[in-house]
Amino acid sequence: MAVAFDEMNGPGGDLRPAYRELSRWLKETPPDALEYRRQEAELLFRRIGITFAVYGDAEAQERLIPFDVIPRIMSAKEWSLLEKGLKQRVRALNMFLRDIYHGRDILRANLIPDDLIFQNPVFRPEMNGQSVPHDVYVHIAGIDIVRVDADNFIVLEDNARTPSGVSYMLENREIMMRLFPDLFARHRVAPVERYPDELLSALRSVAPLSASAEPTVALMTPGVYNSAYYEHSFLADKLGIELVEGRDLIVKNDEVFMRTTEGLKRVDVIYRRVDDDFLDPLTFRPDSALGVPGLMSAYAAGNITLANAVGTGIADDKAIYSYMPEIVKFYLGEEPILKNVPTWRCREPKDLSYVLDNLSELVVKEVHGSGGYGMLIGPAATKATIEAFRDKLKREPEGFIAQPTLALSTCPTCTASGLAPRHVDLRPFVLTGSKHVTIVPGGLTRVALKEGSLVVNSSQGGGTKDTWILDE
Amino acid sequence: MLSRTAENLYWLARYVERAEYIARTIDATLRVTALPAAYIGKTNEWESALLTAGVSASFYEVYLEATEQNVVEYLAFSPSNPSSIKNCIEAARLNSRSVRTALTSEMWDTINSAWIELQEVWGKGTSSREELARFLRFVQETSLRFDGSAYRTMLRNDAYWFSRLGLHLERADNTARILDVKYHVLLPEEEHVGGPLDYYQWTSILRSVSALTAYHWVYRETLKPWLIADLLILNDTLPRSLASCYSNLVRNLDQIGVAYGRQGAAQRHARGVRNRLEHSHMDDIFQHGVHEFIQEFIADNSRLGEIITKQYLI
């Protein structure tokens, strides 16, 4: 594996310009002052209750995501490239989804194998031929990006269902501004706090035609035991909209209403943080109590907008991911600005045999997995684990893809033995309304806290950092 | 607002109020039991603490005897007692999490901090009277902070009114309950009146509702049972009296009615109860029986709870 690119101290240890002030500040600041701030930040996170739940972990039902006080910094130039690439990618994702559920031009052009769509469990036949307001499917996308050197950002994953983490982006910034006002004074950091406004106006812009001039937007959560519940309540609060559960909603004559102390009130747009499977027991899982009976028929009647639309899982499927460069070219006629990670599709015999021969150097992922579960990190795995994976791969090759282990960039991070480089990724949040695609400058930087580790997922012990885009 | 939000706010306020009341009950009982036997006779004060908390029956499903240790554990910490202080704070915190969007950050901070302290400091209960005293203070301070932050930071809209409804309904129930358990010591039987036993029982009633000092300010007299009853039932100036709770309930329900442009059964029922309190005199109440009066009040009060639920919360 190549030596990782360090975002502060570039190749050869040259301080990169965006980090000049931070480096100076770090030299002036005694280490125990940093440690003190770190503890203060943790206290704030706990008191505010910024937690996430870990399933199957009864000991720690609510956990704090570790927060690192050293910001990650990017120049305006780096960001503007990323921004262009992200907007391009999300535009293509939306066109792809519209096509898959309507004309299917891309299949007829033989660019993607049919069975990858039709035999995919996240494909929703219910959405065939159904139009969604303004043809927007992915209103909120969380695109996971890694950096491998000074010039290259690579997309690791497109989260097109119910991406989470934006509350951390916003809270990290709030807490940093509280703890390090003079560090901010020495930089010009582009603000992120307009995200809730942008989100609300994007959601309003996609209201169905039958909505009133002032559409009612609500955020739907599976409830207080969901792992991202904090985020749901945080966003509802910032947007000034009701946080509803399935039991608060009722469908009458194909319209959706919420139960209020003053009677029923119509809802026009639902930012749902509930998975497709649980939305409507009449259409999807009948055993689910989280959803709203009849919601899908109101959806079909065009009386409610769901954000994200039903069936977007097909666009963030890891098997489809490997086709994203073709997808961008096909719909936009442009070269993709952001690269993909080279990906071997285990369903293809040639790729499979390469993967089987090189397991100890590859990362193997379940096509439908998420959150860092069920993956093999070849270079870090024991022989026994590798062999177990070999069996799985042979049994069900179409369930996996493989990628090379990337040398993810590192950023200086507070550790028990002082500042040290740790691997990071980035999840910017891309919003699509009826007219524009927008991104607030920044995103959620996740950091692997263990030395050498590439796993940044919070469910696997990763932490977060504030992400600064310098305004020049 | 969402019916579920209103319901959560209403119960949140009830849980916090209940936790404080249980803490006061334990506190008052501790004081009485610390007296020499000559002053308090052979009554088991811990038994009566269970009765005022309304958990006597469920207690004896778990324990054989109402000792100090058993009762304190059951009232304060037991997971199997739904009204234990610990369960009240946990339920309050769960409710707060469900309706965070309707709470101010000060209110959330109070409940969340209390919940954290409960896990970290009081997870194993208390092992001495000093510790118990500190725990009870912690509970009372939590309730004060919560009430204070609600009062100082919430918008005066339906969210506020529904939480006040919960608070006053619970408070009325608590005051009525303690009167009901102790009504026999309020009966003016010539022989016992003024004896040390009654005196300390009365003090403990007043302490349970933090009205001992208030009594002296209002009546400027030594403790007399009918004045104590008057204070707790009919005196509108004492925040924990039944009369005061109902003035507040009527006012809050009216505010909701005005905001929604509609009145209903809840408004009518609350007004009825308040009018009865307004037109009652202590002499008549004693004549007809304190116990009967209180029993009727408790039934009326829980009826109001049902009506509010039906009208707004489901």
PDB file of N, CA, C and O in Angstrom, chain B residues 266-303:
ATOM      1  N   ALA B 266     -63.702  19.205  28.505  1.00  0.00           N
ATOM      2  CA  ALA B 266     -62.645  19.408  29.503  1.00  0.00           C
ATOM      3  C   ALA B 266     -62.821  20.747  30.215  1.00  0.00           C
ATOM      4  O   ALA B 266     -62.713  20.842  31.441  1.00  0.00           O
ATOM      5  N   GLN B 267     -63.086  21.783  29.418  1.00  0.00           N
ATOM      6  CA  GLN B 267     -63.291  23.112  30.006  1.00  0.00           C
ATOM      7  C   GLN B 267     -64.482  23.092  30.970  1.00  0.00           C
ATOM      8  O   GLN B 267     -64.404  23.632  32.076  1.00  0.00           O
ATOM      9  N   ARG B 268     -65.561  22.473  30.552  1.00  0.00           N
ATOM     10  CA  ARG B 268     -66.761  22.452  31.389  1.00  0.00           C
ATOM     11  C   ARG B 268     -66.524  21.681  32.686  1.00  0.00           C
ATOM     12  O   ARG B 268     -66.884  22.132  33.772  1.00  0.00           O
ATOM     13  N   HIS B 269     -65.886  20.529  32.562  1.00  0.00           N
ATOM     14  CA  HIS B 269     -65.670  19.703  33.736  1.00  0.00           C
ATOM     15  C   HIS B 269     -64.763  20.412  34.747  1.00  0.00           C
ATOM     16  O   HIS B 269     -65.048  20.447  35.948  1.00  0.00           O
ATOM     17  N   ALA B 270     -63.675  21.002  34.262  1.00  0.00           N
ATOM     18  CA  ALA B 270     -62.732  21.674  35.164  1.00  0.00           C
ATOM     19  C   ALA B 270     -63.424  22.830  35.884  1.00  0.00           C
ATOM     20  O   ALA B 270     -63.248  23.038  37.081  1.00  0.00           O
ATOM     21  N   ARG B 271     -64.230  23.567  35.129  1.00  0.00           N
ATOM     22  CA  ARG B 271     -64.943  24.695  35.732  1.00  0.00           C
ATOM     23  C   ARG B 271     -65.888  24.201  36.834  1.00  0.00           C
ATOM     24  O   ARG B 271     -65.990  24.807  37.893  1.00  0.00           O
ATOM     25  N   GLY B 272     -66.535  23.080  36.571  1.00  0.00           N
ATOM     26  CA  GLY B 272     -67.439  22.499  37.562  1.00  0.00           C
ATOM     27  C   GLY B 272     -66.711  22.175  38.855  1.00  0.00           C
ATOM     28  O   GLY B 272     -67.173  22.513  39.955  1.00  0.00           O
ATOM     29  N   VAL B 273     -65.561  21.544  38.746  1.00  0.00           N
ATOM     30  CA  VAL B 273     -64.796  21.175  39.949  1.00  0.00           C
ATOM     31  C   VAL B 273     -64.347  22.434  40.687  1.00  0.00           C
ATOM     32  O   VAL B 273     -64.445  22.537  41.911  1.00  0.00           O
ATOM     33  N   ARG B 274     -63.866  23.413  39.928  1.00  0.00           N
ATOM     34  CA  ARG B 274     -63.403  24.632  40.580  1.00  0.00           C
ATOM     35  C   ARG B 274     -64.552  25.333  41.318  1.00  0.00           C
ATOM     36  O   ARG B 274     -64.396  25.786  42.443  1.00  0.00           O
ATOM     37  N   ASN B 275     -65.719  25.398  40.672  1.00  0.00           N
ATOM     38  CA  ASN B 275     -66.853  26.065  41.316  1.00  0.00           C
ATOM     39  C   ASN B 275     -67.227  25.386  42.622  1.00  0.00           C
ATOM     40  O   ASN B 275     -67.532  26.046  43.607  1.00  0.00           O
ATOM     41  N   ARG B 276     -67.166  24.060  42.627  1.00  0.00           N
ATOM     42  CA  ARG B 276     -67.489  23.353  43.855  1.00  0.00           C
ATOM     43  C   ARG B 276     -66.502  23.724  44.960  1.00  0.00           C
ATOM     44  O   ARG B 276     -66.883  23.963  46.099  1.00  0.00           O
ATOM     45  N   LEU B 277     -65.213  23.787  44.599  1.00  0.00           N
ATOM     46  CA  LEU B 277     -64.206  24.157  45.603  1.00  0.00           C
ATOM     47  C   LEU B 277     -64.441  25.580  46.092  1.00  0.00           C
ATOM     48  O   LEU B 277     -64.316  25.881  47.276  1.00  0.00           O
ATOM     49  N   GLU B 278     -64.786  26.443  45.169  1.00  0.00           N
ATOM     50  CA  GLU B 278     -64.982  27.849  45.511  1.00  0.00           C
ATOM     51  C   GLU B 278     -66.122  28.041  46.501  1.00  0.00           C
ATOM     52  O   GLU B 278     -66.079  28.924  47.343  1.00  0.00           O
ATOM     53  N   HIS B 279     -67.142  27.219  46.337  1.00  0.00           N
ATOM     54  CA  HIS B 279     -68.330  27.419  47.176  1.00  0.00           C
ATOM     55  C   HIS B 279     -68.386  26.484  48.370  1.00  0.00           C
ATOM     56  O   HIS B 279     -69.410  26.354  49.007  1.00  0.00           O
ATOM     57  N   SER B 280     -67.291  25.818  48.673  1.00  0.00           N
ATOM     58  CA  SER B 280     -67.278  24.930  49.836  1.00  0.00           C
ATOM     59  C   SER B 280     -66.724  25.649  51.058  1.00  0.00           C
ATOM     60  O   SER B 280     -65.933  26.589  50.941  1.00  0.00           O
ATOM     61  N   HIS B 281     -67.189  25.195  52.238  1.00  0.00           N
ATOM     62  CA  HIS B 281     -66.633  25.705  53.490  1.00  0.00           C
ATOM     63  C   HIS B 281     -66.138  24.536  54.296  1.00  0.00           C
ATOM     64  O   HIS B 281     -66.717  23.445  54.239  1.00  0.00           O
ATOM     65  N   MET B 282     -65.088  24.762  55.046  1.00  0.00           N
ATOM     66  CA  MET B 282     -64.484  23.674  55.802  1.00  0.00           C
ATOM     67  C   MET B 282     -65.481  22.994  56.738  1.00  0.00           C
ATOM     68  O   MET B 282     -65.493  21.776  56.878  1.00  0.00           O
ATOM     69  N   ASP B 283     -66.360  23.815  57.377  1.00  0.00           N
ATOM     70  CA  ASP B 283     -67.350  23.243  58.304  1.00  0.00           C
ATOM     71  C   ASP B 283     -68.195  22.179  57.602  1.00  0.00           C
ATOM     72  O   ASP B 283     -68.386  21.082  58.109  1.00  0.00           O
ATOM     73  N   ASP B 284     -68.695  22.547  56.412  1.00  0.00           N
ATOM     74  CA  ASP B 284     -69.538  21.615  55.674  1.00  0.00           C
ATOM     75  C   ASP B 284     -68.767  20.359  55.298  1.00  0.00           C
ATOM     76  O   ASP B 284     -69.286  19.252  55.354  1.00  0.00           O
ATOM     77  N   ILE B 285     -67.506  20.566  54.894  1.00  0.00           N
ATOM     78  CA  ILE B 285     -66.708  19.415  54.473  1.00  0.00           C
ATOM     79  C   ILE B 285     -66.527  18.446  55.626  1.00  0.00           C
ATOM     80  O   ILE B 285     -66.690  17.233  55.485  1.00  0.00           O
ATOM     81  N   PHE B 286     -66.219  19.001  56.805  1.00  0.00           N
ATOM     82  CA  PHE B 286     -66.080  18.132  57.982  1.00  0.00           C
ATOM     83  C   PHE B 286     -67.396  17.439  58.308  1.00  0.00           C
ATOM     84  O   PHE B 286     -67.439  16.269  58.654  1.00  0.00           O
ATOM     85  N   GLN B 287     -68.469  18.231  58.172  1.00  0.00           N
ATOM     86  CA  GLN B 287     -69.788  17.679  58.450  1.00  0.00           C
ATOM     87  C   GLN B 287     -70.101  16.465  57.567  1.00  0.00           C
ATOM     88  O   GLN B 287     -70.538  15.434  58.036  1.00  0.00           O
ATOM     89  N   HIS B 288     -69.830  16.637  56.292  1.00  0.00           N
ATOM     90  CA  HIS B 288     -70.150  15.554  55.357  1.00  0.00           C
ATOM     91  C   HIS B 288     -69.095  14.463  55.297  1.00  0.00           C
ATOM     92  O   HIS B 288     -69.321  13.427  54.700  1.00  0.00           O
ATOM     93  N   GLY B 289     -67.943  14.750  55.888  1.00  0.00           N
ATOM     94  CA  GLY B 289     -66.880  13.737  55.875  1.00  0.00           C
ATOM     95  C   GLY B 289     -65.733  14.138  54.959  1.00  0.00           C
ATOM     96  O   GLY B 289     -65.931  14.274  53.746  1.00  0.00           O
ATOM     97  N   VAL B 290     -64.574  14.360  55.555  1.00  0.00           N
ATOM     98  CA  VAL B 290     -63.394  14.737  54.770  1.00  0.00           C
ATOM     99  C   VAL B 290     -63.057  13.624  53.772  1.00  0.00           C
ATOM    100  O   VAL B 290     -62.782  13.867  52.591  1.00  0.00           O
ATOM    101  N   HIS B 291     -63.081  12.419  54.267  1.00  0.00           N
ATOM    102  CA  HIS B 291     -62.723  11.281  53.422  1.00  0.00           C
ATOM    103  C   HIS B 291     -63.585  11.229  52.161  1.00  0.00           C
ATOM    104  O   HIS B 291     -63.062  11.108  51.050  1.00  0.00           O
ATOM    105  N   GLU B 292     -64.920  11.361  52.347  1.00  0.00           N
ATOM    106  CA  GLU B 292     -65.819  11.290  51.200  1.00  0.00           C
ATOM    107  C   GLU B 292     -65.536  12.432  50.215  1.00  0.00           C
ATOM    108  O   GLU B 292     -65.517  12.232  49.007  1.00  0.00           O
ATOM    109  N   PHE B 293     -65.318  13.601  50.798  1.00  0.00           N
ATOM    110  CA  PHE B 293     -65.041  14.764  49.948  1.00  0.00           C
ATOM    111  C   PHE B 293     -63.799  14.530  49.087  1.00  0.00           C
ATOM    112  O   PHE B 293     -63.801  14.770  47.882  1.00  0.00           O
ATOM    113  N   ILE B 294     -62.750  14.049  49.745  1.00  0.00           N
ATOM    114  CA  ILE B 294     -61.486  13.841  49.022  1.00  0.00           C
ATOM    115  C   ILE B 294     -61.628  12.730  47.980  1.00  0.00           C
ATOM    116  O   ILE B 294     -61.146  12.857  46.846  1.00  0.00           O
ATOM    117  N   GLN B 295     -62.297  11.654  48.366  1.00  0.00           N
ATOM    118  CA  GLN B 295     -62.506  10.561  47.413  1.00  0.00           C
ATOM    119  C   GLN B 295     -63.208  11.052  46.152  1.00  0.00           C
ATOM    120  O   GLN B 295     -62.814  10.721  45.035  1.00  0.00           O
ATOM    121  N   GLU B 296     -64.219  11.875  46.383  1.00  0.00           N
ATOM    122  CA  GLU B 296     -64.949  12.413  45.244  1.00  0.00           C
ATOM    123  C   GLU B 296     -64.044  13.288  44.382  1.00  0.00           C
ATOM    124  O   GLU B 296     -64.073  13.230  43.152  1.00  0.00           O
ATOM    125  N   PHE B 297     -63.216  14.078  45.083  1.00  0.00           N
ATOM    126  CA  PHE B 297     -62.312  14.956  44.338  1.00  0.00           C
ATOM    127  C   PHE B 297     -61.342  14.146  43.497  1.00  0.00           C
ATOM    128  O   PHE B 297     -61.104  14.452  42.326  1.00  0.00           O
ATOM    129  N   ILE B 298     -60.763  13.098  44.090  1.00  0.00           N
ATOM    130  CA  ILE B 298     -59.792  12.275  43.345  1.00  0.00           C
ATOM    131  C   ILE B 298     -60.452  11.683  42.097  1.00  0.00           C
ATOM    132  O   ILE B 298     -59.872  11.693  41.004  1.00  0.00           O
ATOM    133  N   ALA B 299     -61.688  11.226  42.238  1.00  0.00           N
ATOM    134  CA  ALA B 299     -62.397  10.672  41.082  1.00  0.00           C
ATOM    135  C   ALA B 299     -62.634  11.748  40.024  1.00  0.00           C
ATOM    136  O   ALA B 299     -62.407  11.526  38.826  1.00  0.00           O
ATOM    137  N   ASP B 300     -63.055  12.931  40.468  1.00  0.00           N
ATOM    138  CA  ASP B 300     -63.281  14.040  39.527  1.00  0.00           C
ATOM    139  C   ASP B 300     -62.010  14.423  38.793  1.00  0.00           C
ATOM    140  O   ASP B 300     -62.022  14.719  37.601  1.00  0.00           O
ATOM    141  N   ASN B 301     -60.926  14.420  39.561  1.00  0.00           N
ATOM    142  CA  ASN B 301     -59.645  14.835  38.984  1.00  0.00           C
ATOM    143  C   ASN B 301     -59.176  13.834  37.924  1.00  0.00           C
ATOM    144  O   ASN B 301     -58.740  14.237  36.850  1.00  0.00           O
ATOM    145  N   SER B 302     -59.320  12.558  38.224  1.00  0.00           N
ATOM    146  CA  SER B 302     -58.846  11.612  37.210  1.00  0.00           C
ATOM    147  C   SER B 302     -59.814  11.581  36.025  1.00  0.00           C
ATOM    148  O   SER B 302     -59.411  11.330  34.890  1.00  0.00           O
ATOM    149  N   ARG B 303     -61.068  11.916  36.286  1.00  0.00           N
ATOM    150  CA  ARG B 303     -62.030  12.055  35.185  1.00  0.00           C
ATOM    151  C   ARG B 303     -61.589  13.181  34.245  1.00  0.00           C
ATOM    152  O   ARG B 303     -61.641  13.035  33.026  1.00  0.00           O
TER     153      ARG B 303
END
